[in-house]
XYZ file of C-alpha atoms in Angstrom:
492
model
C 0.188 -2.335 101.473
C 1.636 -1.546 98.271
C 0.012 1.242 95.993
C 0.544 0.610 91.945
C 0.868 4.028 90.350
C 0.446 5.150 86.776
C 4.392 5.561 85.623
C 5.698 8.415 83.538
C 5.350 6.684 79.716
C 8.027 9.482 78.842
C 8.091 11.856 75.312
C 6.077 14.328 77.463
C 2.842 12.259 78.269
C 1.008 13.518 81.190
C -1.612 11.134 81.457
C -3.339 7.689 79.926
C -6.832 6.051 79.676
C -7.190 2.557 81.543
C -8.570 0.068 78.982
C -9.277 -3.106 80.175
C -8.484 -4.623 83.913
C -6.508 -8.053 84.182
C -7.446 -8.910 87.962
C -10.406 -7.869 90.734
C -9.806 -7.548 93.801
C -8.908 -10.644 95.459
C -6.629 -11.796 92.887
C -3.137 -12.698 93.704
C -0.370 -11.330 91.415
C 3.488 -12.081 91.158
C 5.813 -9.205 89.970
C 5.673 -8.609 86.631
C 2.002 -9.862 86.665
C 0.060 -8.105 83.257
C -2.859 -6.774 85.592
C -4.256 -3.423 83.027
C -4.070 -2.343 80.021
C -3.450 1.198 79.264
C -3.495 3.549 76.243
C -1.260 6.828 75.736
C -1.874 8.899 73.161
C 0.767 7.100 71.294
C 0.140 3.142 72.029
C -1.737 1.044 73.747
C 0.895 -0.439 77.409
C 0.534 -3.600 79.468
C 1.533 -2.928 82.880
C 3.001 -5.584 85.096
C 2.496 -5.973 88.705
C 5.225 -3.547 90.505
C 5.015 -6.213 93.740
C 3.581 -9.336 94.959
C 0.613 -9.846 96.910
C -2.927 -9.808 96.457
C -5.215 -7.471 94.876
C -7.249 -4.796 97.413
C -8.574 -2.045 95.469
C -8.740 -1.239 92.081
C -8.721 2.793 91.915
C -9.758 3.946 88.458
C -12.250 2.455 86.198
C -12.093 1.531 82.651
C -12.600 4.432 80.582
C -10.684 7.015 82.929
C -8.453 9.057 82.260
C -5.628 9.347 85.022
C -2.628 11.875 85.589
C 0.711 10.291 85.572
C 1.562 9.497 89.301
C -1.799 8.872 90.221
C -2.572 5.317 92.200
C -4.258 2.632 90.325
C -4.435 -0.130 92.803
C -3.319 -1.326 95.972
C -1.634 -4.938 96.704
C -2.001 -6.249 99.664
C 1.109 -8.064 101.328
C 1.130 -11.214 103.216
C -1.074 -10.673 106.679
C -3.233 -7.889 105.393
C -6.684 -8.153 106.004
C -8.252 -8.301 102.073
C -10.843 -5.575 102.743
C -8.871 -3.058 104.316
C -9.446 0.612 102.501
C -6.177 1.852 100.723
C -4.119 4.193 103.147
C -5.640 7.344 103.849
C -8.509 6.788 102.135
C -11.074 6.490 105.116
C -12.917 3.944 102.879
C -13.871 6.309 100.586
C -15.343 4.718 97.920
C -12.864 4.161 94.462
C -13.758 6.959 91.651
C -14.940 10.085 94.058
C -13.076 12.828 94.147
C -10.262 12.019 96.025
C -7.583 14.171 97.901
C -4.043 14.481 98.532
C -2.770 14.352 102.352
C 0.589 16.653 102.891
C 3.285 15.407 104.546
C 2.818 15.170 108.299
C -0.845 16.476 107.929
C -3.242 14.184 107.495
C -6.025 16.536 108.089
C -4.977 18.601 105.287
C -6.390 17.978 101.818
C -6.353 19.189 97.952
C -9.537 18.400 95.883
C -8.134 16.813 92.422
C -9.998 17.018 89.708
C -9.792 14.668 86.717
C -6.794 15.585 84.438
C -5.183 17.807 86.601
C -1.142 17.483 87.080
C -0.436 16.629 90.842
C 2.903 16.538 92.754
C 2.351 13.814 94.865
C 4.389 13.575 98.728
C 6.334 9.819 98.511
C 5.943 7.075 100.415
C 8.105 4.792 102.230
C 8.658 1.569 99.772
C 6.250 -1.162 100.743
C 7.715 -4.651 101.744
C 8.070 -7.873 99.080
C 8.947 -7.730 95.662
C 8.821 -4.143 93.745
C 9.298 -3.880 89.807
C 12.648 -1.835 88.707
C 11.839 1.424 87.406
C 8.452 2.007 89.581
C 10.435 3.050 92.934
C 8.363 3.750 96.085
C 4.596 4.088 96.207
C 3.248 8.112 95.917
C 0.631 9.278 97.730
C -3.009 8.078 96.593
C -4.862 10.175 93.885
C -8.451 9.326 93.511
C -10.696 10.281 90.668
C -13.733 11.462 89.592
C -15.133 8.840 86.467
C -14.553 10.712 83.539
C -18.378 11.581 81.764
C -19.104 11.331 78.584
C -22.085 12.120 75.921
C -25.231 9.911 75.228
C -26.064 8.569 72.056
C -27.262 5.555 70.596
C -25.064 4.900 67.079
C -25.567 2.534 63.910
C -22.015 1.359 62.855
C -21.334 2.124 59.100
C -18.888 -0.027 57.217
C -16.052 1.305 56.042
C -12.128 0.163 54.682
C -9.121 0.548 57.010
C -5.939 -0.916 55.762
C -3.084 -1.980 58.922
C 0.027 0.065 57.442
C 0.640 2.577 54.962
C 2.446 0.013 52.496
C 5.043 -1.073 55.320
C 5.452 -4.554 53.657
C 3.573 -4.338 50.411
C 4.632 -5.221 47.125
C 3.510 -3.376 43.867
C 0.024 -3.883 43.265
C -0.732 -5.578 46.082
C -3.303 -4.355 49.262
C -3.932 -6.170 52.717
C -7.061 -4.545 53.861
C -9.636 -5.357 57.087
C -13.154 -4.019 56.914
C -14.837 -2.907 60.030
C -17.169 -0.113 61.292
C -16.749 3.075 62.904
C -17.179 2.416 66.594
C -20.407 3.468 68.429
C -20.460 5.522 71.347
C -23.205 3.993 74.259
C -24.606 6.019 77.344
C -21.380 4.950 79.353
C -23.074 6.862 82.596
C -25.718 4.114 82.621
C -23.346 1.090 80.827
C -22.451 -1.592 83.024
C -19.343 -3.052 82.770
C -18.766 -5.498 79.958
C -18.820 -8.751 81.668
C -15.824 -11.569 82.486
C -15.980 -14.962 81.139
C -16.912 -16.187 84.719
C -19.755 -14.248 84.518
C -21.593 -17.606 82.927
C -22.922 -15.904 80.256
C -22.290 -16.968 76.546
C -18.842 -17.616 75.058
C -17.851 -18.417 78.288
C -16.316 -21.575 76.896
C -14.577 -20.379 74.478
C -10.769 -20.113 74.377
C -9.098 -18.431 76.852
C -5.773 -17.130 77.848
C -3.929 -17.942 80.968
C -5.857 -15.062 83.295
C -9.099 -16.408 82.378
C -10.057 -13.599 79.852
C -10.861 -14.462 76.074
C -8.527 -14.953 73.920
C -7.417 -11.856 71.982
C -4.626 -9.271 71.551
C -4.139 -6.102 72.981
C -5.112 -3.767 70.281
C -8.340 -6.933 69.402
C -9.152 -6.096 72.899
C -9.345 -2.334 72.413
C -11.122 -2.574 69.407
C -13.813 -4.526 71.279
C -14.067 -2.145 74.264
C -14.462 0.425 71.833
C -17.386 -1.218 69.947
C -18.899 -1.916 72.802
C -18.434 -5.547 71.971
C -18.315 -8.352 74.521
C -14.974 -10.561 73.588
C -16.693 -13.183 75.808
C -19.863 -13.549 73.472
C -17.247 -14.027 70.059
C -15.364 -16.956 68.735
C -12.329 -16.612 67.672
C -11.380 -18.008 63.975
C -7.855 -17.146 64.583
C -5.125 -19.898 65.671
C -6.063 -21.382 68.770
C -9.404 -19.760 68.698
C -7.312 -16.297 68.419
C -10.477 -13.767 67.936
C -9.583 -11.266 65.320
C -10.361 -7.847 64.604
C -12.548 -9.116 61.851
C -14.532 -11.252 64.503
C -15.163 -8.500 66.175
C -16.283 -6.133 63.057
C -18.640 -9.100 62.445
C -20.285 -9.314 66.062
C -20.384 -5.175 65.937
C -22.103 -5.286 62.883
C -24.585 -8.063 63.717
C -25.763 -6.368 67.384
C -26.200 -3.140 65.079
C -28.239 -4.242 62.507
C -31.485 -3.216 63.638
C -30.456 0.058 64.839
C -30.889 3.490 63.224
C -29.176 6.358 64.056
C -25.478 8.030 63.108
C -22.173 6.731 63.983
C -20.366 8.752 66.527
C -16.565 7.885 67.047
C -15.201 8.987 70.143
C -11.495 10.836 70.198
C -9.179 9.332 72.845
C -5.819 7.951 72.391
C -4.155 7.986 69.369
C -7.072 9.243 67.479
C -6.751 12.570 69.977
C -3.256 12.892 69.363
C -3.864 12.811 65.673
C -6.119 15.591 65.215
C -4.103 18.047 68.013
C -0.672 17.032 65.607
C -2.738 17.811 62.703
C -4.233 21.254 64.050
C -0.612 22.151 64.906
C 0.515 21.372 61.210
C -2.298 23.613 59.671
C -0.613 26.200 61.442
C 2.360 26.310 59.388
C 2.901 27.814 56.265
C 3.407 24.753 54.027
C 4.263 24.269 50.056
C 4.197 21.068 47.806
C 6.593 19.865 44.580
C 5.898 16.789 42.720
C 6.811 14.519 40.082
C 5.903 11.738 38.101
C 8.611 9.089 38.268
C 9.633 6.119 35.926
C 10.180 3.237 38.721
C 10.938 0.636 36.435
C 14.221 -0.631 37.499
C 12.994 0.049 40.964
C 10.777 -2.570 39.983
C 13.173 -4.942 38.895
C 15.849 -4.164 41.966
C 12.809 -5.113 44.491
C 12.531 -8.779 42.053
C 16.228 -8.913 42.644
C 16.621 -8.936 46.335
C 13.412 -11.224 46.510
C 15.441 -13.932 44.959
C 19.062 -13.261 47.044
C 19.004 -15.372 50.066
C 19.685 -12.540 52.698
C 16.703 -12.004 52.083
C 14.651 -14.884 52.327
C 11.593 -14.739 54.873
C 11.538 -10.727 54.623
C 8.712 -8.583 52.425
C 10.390 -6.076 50.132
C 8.248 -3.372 48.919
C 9.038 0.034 47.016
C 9.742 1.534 50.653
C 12.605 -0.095 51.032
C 13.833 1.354 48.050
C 12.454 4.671 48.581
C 13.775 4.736 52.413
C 17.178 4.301 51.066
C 16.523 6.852 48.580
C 15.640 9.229 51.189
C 18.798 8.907 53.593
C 20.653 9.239 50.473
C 19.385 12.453 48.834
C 19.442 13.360 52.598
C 23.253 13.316 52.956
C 23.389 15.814 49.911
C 20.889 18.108 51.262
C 20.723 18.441 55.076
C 18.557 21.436 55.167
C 16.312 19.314 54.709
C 16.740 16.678 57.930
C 15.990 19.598 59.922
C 13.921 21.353 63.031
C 13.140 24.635 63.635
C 13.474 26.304 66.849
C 11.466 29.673 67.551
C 12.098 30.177 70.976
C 16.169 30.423 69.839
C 15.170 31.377 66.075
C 17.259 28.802 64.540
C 17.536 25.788 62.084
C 18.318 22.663 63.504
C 19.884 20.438 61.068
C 20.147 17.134 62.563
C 23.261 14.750 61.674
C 21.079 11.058 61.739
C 17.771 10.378 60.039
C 15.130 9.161 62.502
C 12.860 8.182 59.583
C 9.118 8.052 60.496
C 7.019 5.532 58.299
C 3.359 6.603 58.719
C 0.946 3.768 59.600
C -2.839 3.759 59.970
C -4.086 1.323 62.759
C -7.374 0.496 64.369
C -6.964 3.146 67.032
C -5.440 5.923 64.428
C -2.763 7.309 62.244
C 0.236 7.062 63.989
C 4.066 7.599 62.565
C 6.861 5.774 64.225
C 10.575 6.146 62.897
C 13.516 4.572 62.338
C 16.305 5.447 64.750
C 19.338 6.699 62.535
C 17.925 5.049 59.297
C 20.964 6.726 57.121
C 23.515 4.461 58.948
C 21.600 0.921 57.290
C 21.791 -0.463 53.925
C 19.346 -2.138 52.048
C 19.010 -5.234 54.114
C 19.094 -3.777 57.489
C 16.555 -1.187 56.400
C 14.429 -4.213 55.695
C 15.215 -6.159 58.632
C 13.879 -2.530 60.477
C 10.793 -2.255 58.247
C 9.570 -6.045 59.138
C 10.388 -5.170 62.589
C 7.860 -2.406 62.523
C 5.349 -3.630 60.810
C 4.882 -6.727 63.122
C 5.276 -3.742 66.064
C 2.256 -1.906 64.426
C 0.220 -4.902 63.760
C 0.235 -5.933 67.263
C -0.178 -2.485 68.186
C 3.569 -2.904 70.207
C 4.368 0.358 68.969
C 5.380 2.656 72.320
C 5.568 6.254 72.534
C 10.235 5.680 71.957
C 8.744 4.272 68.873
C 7.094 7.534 67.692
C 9.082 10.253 69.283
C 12.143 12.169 68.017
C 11.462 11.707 63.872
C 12.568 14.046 61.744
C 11.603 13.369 58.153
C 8.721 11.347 57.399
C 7.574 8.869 54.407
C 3.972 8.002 53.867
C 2.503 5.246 51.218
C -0.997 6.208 49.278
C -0.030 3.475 46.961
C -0.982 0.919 48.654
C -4.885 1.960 48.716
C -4.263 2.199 44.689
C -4.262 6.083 44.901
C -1.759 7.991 42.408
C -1.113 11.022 44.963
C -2.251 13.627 47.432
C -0.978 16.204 49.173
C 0.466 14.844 52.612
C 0.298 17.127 55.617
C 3.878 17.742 57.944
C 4.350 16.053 61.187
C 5.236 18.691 63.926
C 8.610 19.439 64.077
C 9.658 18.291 61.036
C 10.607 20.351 58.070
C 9.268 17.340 55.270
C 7.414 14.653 54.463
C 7.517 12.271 51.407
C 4.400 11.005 49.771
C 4.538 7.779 47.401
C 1.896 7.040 45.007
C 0.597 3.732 43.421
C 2.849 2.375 40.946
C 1.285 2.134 37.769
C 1.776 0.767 33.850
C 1.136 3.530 31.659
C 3.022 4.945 28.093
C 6.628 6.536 28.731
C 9.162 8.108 26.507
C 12.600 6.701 26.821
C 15.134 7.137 24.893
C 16.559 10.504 23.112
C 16.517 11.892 19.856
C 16.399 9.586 17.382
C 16.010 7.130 19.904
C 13.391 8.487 21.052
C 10.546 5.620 21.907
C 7.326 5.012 23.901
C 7.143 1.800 25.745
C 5.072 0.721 28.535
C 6.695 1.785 32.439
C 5.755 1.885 35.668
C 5.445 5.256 36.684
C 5.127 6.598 40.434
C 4.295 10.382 41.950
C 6.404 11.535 44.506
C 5.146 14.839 46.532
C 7.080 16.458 48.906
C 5.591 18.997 51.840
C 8.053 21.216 53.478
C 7.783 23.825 56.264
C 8.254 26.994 54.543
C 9.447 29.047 57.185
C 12.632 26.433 56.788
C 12.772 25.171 53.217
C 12.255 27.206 49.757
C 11.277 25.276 46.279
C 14.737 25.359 45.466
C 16.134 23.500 47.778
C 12.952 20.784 48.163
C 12.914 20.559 44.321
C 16.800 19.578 44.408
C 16.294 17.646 47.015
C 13.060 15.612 45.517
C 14.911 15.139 42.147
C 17.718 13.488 43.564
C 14.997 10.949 45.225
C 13.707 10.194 41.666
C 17.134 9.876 40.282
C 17.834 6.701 42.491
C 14.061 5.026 41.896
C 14.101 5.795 38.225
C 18.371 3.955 38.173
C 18.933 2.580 41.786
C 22.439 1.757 40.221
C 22.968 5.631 40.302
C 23.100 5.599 44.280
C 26.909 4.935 44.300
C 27.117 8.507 43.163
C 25.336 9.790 46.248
């Protein structure tokens, strides 16, 4: 018998939610099988089969939260009998509290509760196939199903665009509508039911395991609205279901419901608000300035026509990502970390350059390793990359981890500017505005003229413990020098 465990996602996670199971017991898997679907709080994982077999025991329900190291499921190898309990588990049934046996004492036990960190004894490696990277099976950690508040909820419609201007041209906005999630008595929910279950959309398309047709973060979505995938047909290619199809069947089952919306905070969404109650915590300041993006405007219709970069989007990012590694290069100070525990700066020598994005499951901000070693064309090549990461919620906690200087896009929802908020650990972040036609003067003395521009705001947030106005003014000017004459950056 081989026991799956929940592997260490890395970038300090201690523990993930299981989202949706790819197999029941029974099933037979191959290594490198997709059998669940787990989310971090930084993305959402697919987790392949670490041996062959067939399915005993599936340990953890969807919904739970489990500890890293903690056992998922047991395969079965060849001459197995398909009920036998998992080892050591006495057939106690899968979601009690479980215990831990020490080494060469099987009588001895420690209760685990859900959440809790445990150093579990290793086992000798099971026979067949195992996955590189899992190593031997760990001792079995059983769980307690996680509990969680009653309420009956009315979704509310509301806007939520898939990046924060990743790939968007000037003027233009790629938005999907769907409401706020509600929140059912999961104590008494039973589990959403499988296509073979015989009831409706049963017939519909279907991937290779038998479960509706549907991406990873589609699925989520779903699980989330408490929306059956198997009851909605898919208008996507191949009877792909969207996330609007799913907004659409959420909104139907909820029309004749009253009540408010509660949204429940897991995943990404949790990670959000404990990065955001960190940031509050330091002292922060904000410069700004209104910038005429003209030529920017014109550079971006430039490289749309060159060849290198045919079958790319080019939006003011681009522009403004290059911008950034460049001013960066002149002031360093600003690239930087700071580390209490040794009270000192940390000036880092590459740019990891995080690009915040909102998603379905939350605000979420991965970077670009070493951005200030690209030009133009690579730094597009990277931007496409991520946005088709983000979209199809590939993004994995690598992805996010490690940034140090940050660019967000307001624009993009048509809003002129705001105040943006610091990631932790970084010393600045760079908000971008909509670009807008509006009267300028150009020009100097006598030729002094109004014509019509296109004029952006640019706000910069910097830890003030690291950074005075000084140095992010400097630093924030030389930014607008290169949108206002990108021709200027061979002087950086």
């Amino acid at each position: 018998m081989f026991e799956m465990t929940l592997p260490d996602p890395g970038e300090g996670l201690v523990e993930a939610e299981i989202v949706t199971w790819l197999v029941k017991p029974g099933d037979e898997v191959k290594v490198n099988d997709v059998v669940v679907e787990i989310e971090t709080a930084k993305s959402l994982v697919e987790l392949p089969a670490p041996a062959a077999g067939v399915v005993g025991a599936l340990l953890a329900a969807e919904g739970d939260t489990v500890p890293v190291g903690s056992v998922l499921m047991t395969i079965l190898t060849p001459g197995e009998p398909t009920d036998a309990p998992p080892a050591g588990d006495a057939g106690e049934p899968a979601g009690a509290v479980g215990a831990v046996e020490s080494p060469g004492s099987p009588a001895a036990v420690e209760t685990v509760e859900v959440g809790e960190a445990v150093d579990a004894p290793v086992a000798p490696a099971a026979s067949g196939s195992v996955l590189v990277g899992y190593g031997t099976a760990a001792a079995r950690v059983a769980r307690r199903p996680r509990k969680r508040s009653a309420t009956v909820a009315t979704p509310e419609t509301g806007h939520v665009h898939d990046s924060y201007g990743l790939d968007e041209a000037p003027g233009h906005r790629v938005e999907q509508v769907y409401p706020t999630e509600p929140v059912t008595d999961e104590a008494h929910e039973p589990p959403l039911p499988r296509p073979e279950d015989g009831r409706a959309g049963a017939e519909l398309a279907t991937d290779p395991v038998g479960r509706p047709l549907a991406k990873p973060a589609v699925r989520r979505l779903a699980r989330d609205l408490g929306i059956d995938l198997g009851t909605v047909a898919g208008t996507g290619a191949g009877g792909l279901i969207t996330p609007t199809d799913v907004a659409q069947a959420a909104a139907g089952e909820a029309s004749g419901h009253k009540g408010p919306t509660r949204i429940a905070i897991r995943g990404v969404r949790r990670q959000m608000l404990h990065a955001m109650q960190a940031s509050v915590q330091v002292p922060q300041a904000s410069v700004w300035m209104d910038v005429d993006v003209t030529k920017t405007v014109e550079l971006i219709d430039q490289l749309k026509a060159r060849r290198e970069f045919a079958g790319l989007r080019i939006s003011p990012i681009v522009v403004l990502a290059k911008a950034v590694c460049l001013a960066l290069a002149q002031h360093p100070e600003v690239n930087s970390t700071l580390d209490l525990a040794r009270q000192e700066i940390v000036v880092h020598p590459d740019v990891n350059l995080g690009i915040a994005a909102a998603t379905q499951r939350g605000l979420i901000v991965p970077n670009i390793k070493a951005a200030n070693r690209y030009n133009v064309l690579e730094l597009t090549h990277a931007l496409n990359d991520l946005v088709v990461k983000v979209r199809e919620g590939r993004i994995t906690p690598a992805d996010a981890a490690h940034g140090t200087f940050t660019i967000t896009n307001v624009g993009v929802f048509g809003v002129e500017g705001g105040t943006p908020i610091l990631n932790p650990n970084e010393s600045a972040i760079l908000l971008l505005g909509t670009f807008n036609r509006r009267p300028w003067v150009v020009g100097t003395g006598e030729e002094e003229r109004i014509e019509i521009r296109s004029v952006a705001k640019l706000t910069l947030t910097i830890d003030h413990r690291v950074l005075d106005g000084e140095q992010a003014s400097r630093f924030l000017a030389d930014v607008a020098t290169i949108l206002e004459d990108p021709g200027l950056s061979l002087l950086f």
